[in-house]
Tab-separated table of C-alpha atoms in Angstrom:
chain	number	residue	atom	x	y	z
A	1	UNK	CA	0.000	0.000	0.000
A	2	UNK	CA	1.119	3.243	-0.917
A	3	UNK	CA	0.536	6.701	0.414
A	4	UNK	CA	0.969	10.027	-0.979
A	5	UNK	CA	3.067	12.538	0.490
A	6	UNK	CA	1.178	16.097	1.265
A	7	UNK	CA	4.689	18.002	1.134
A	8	UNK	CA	6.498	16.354	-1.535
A	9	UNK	CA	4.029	14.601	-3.208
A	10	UNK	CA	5.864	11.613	-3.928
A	11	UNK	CA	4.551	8.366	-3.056
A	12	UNK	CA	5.922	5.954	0.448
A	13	UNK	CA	4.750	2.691	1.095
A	14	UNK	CA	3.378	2.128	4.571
A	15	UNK	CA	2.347	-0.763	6.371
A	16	UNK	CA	-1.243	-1.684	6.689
A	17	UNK	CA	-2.595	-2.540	9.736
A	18	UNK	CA	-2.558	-6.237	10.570
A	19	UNK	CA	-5.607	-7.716	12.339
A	20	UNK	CA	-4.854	-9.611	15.911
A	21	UNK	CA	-1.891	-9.301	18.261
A	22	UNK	CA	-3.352	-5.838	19.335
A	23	UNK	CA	-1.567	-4.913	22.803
A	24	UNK	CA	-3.812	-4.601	25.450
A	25	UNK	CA	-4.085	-4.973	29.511
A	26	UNK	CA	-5.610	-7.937	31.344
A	27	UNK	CA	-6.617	-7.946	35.124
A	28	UNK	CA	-6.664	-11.145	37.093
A	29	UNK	CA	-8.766	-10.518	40.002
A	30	UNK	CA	-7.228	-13.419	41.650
A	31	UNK	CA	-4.382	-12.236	41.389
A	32	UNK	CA	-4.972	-8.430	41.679
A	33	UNK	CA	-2.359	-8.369	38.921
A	34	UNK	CA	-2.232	-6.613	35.756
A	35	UNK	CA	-0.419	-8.021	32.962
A	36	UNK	CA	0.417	-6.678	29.400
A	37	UNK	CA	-0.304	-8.839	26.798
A	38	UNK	CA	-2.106	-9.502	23.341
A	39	UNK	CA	-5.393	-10.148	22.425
A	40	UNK	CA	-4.505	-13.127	21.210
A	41	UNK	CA	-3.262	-14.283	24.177
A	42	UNK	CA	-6.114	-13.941	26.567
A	43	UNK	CA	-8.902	-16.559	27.116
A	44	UNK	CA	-11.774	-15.588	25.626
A	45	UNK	CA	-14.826	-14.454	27.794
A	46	UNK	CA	-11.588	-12.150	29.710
A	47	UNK	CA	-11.986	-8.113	30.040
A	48	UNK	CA	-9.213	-6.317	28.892
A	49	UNK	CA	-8.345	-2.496	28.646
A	50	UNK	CA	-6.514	-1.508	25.508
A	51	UNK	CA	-5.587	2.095	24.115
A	52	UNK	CA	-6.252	2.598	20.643
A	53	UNK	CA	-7.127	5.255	17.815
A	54	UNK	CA	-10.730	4.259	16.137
A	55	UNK	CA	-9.726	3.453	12.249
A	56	UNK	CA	-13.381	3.068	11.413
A	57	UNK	CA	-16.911	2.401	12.511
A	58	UNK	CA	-20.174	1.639	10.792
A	59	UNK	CA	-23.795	0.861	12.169
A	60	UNK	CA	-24.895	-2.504	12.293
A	61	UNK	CA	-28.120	-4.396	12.974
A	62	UNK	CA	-30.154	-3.361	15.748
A	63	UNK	CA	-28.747	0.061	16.887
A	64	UNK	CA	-25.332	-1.518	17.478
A	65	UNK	CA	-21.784	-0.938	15.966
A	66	UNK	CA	-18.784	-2.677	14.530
A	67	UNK	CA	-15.383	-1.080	13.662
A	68	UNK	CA	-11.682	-1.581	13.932
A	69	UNK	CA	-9.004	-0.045	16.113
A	70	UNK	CA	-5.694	0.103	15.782
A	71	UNK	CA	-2.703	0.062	18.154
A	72	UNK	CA	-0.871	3.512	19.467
A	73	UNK	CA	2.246	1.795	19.118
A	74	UNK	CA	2.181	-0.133	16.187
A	75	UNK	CA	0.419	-1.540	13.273
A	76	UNK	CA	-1.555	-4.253	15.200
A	77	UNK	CA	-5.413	-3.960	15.083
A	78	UNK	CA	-8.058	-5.853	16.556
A	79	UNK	CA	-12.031	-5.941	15.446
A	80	UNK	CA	-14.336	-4.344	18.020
A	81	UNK	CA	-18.138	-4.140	18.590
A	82	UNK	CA	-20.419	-1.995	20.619
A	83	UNK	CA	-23.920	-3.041	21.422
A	84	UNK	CA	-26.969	-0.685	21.329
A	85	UNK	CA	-26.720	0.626	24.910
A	86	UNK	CA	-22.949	1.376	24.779
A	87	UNK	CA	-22.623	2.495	21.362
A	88	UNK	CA	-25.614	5.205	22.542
A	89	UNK	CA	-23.484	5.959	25.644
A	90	UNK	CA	-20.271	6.527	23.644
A	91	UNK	CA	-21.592	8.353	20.127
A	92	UNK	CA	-19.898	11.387	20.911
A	93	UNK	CA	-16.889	10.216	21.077
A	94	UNK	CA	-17.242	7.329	18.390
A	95	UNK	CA	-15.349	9.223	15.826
A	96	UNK	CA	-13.297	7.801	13.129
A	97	UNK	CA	-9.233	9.280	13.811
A	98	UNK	CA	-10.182	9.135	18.024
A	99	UNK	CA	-7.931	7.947	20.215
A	100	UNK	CA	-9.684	5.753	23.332
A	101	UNK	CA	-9.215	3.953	25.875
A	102	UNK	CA	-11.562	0.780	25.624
A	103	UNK	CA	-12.345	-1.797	28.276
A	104	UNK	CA	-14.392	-5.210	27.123
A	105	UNK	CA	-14.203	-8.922	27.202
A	106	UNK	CA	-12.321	-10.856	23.810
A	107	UNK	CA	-15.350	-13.056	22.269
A	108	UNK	CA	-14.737	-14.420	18.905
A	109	UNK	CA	-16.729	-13.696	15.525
A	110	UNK	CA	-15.758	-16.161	12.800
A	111	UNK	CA	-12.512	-17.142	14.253
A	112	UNK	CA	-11.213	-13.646	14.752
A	113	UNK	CA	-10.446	-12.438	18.367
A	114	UNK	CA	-12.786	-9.453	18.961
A	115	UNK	CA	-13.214	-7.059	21.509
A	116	UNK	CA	-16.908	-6.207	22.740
A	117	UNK	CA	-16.783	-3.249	24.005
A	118	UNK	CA	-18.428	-2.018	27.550
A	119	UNK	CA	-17.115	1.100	28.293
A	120	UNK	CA	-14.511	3.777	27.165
A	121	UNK	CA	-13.252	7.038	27.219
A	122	UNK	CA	-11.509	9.438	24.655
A	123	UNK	CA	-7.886	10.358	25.534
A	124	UNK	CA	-6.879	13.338	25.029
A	125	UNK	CA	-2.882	13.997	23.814
């Protein structure tokens, strides 16, 4: 994939985001330990936090919303999904380009790690 330069108009390649292996940050009550890690490496049915920028959204079926997010410190991304009631609660900050905080549990939708989304918060740097 190629981009365009705004200055020199000349053309860089850049690498696309790559879905899974998104960093995020799991709790273990048991433990009362918090634990960097991957999507991809937490059980599913597990709430993580994760910090991301929202690359796009779109509406889905019943008031709710898919989109994917990618990584603040690298190309990773991960799939997320907001049901009706949270994707109400967050709209105004729901905006493609926004960086977040998000906290959810990792389901899986056709094989792919996702995050469902239950709260979050827009960051503001």
């Amino acid at each position: 994939m190629n981009q365009r330069s705004r200055i020199t108009g000349q053309t860089t390649a850049t690498t696309p985001p790559t879905l899974g292996g998104m960093p995020v940050v799991h709790h273990d009550p048991a433990l009362n330990l918090n634990t960097d890690t991957t999507i991809d490496r937490v059980r599913v049915g597990q709430t993580v936090t994760a910090t991301v920028t929202l690359t796009t959204i779109r509406p889905t079926t019943g008031s709710r919303a898919s989109g994917i997010v990618t990584a603040l410190t690298g190309p990773q991304s991960a799939i997320v999904t907001f049901n009706a009631d949270t994707n109400r609660r967050l709209a105004r900050i729901l905006v493609e380009g926004n960086r977040l905080i998000l906290r959810g549990q990792v389901t899986v939708v056709n094989g792919q790690r996702v995050l469902d989304v239950r709260n979050g918060v827009a960051v503001n740097v």
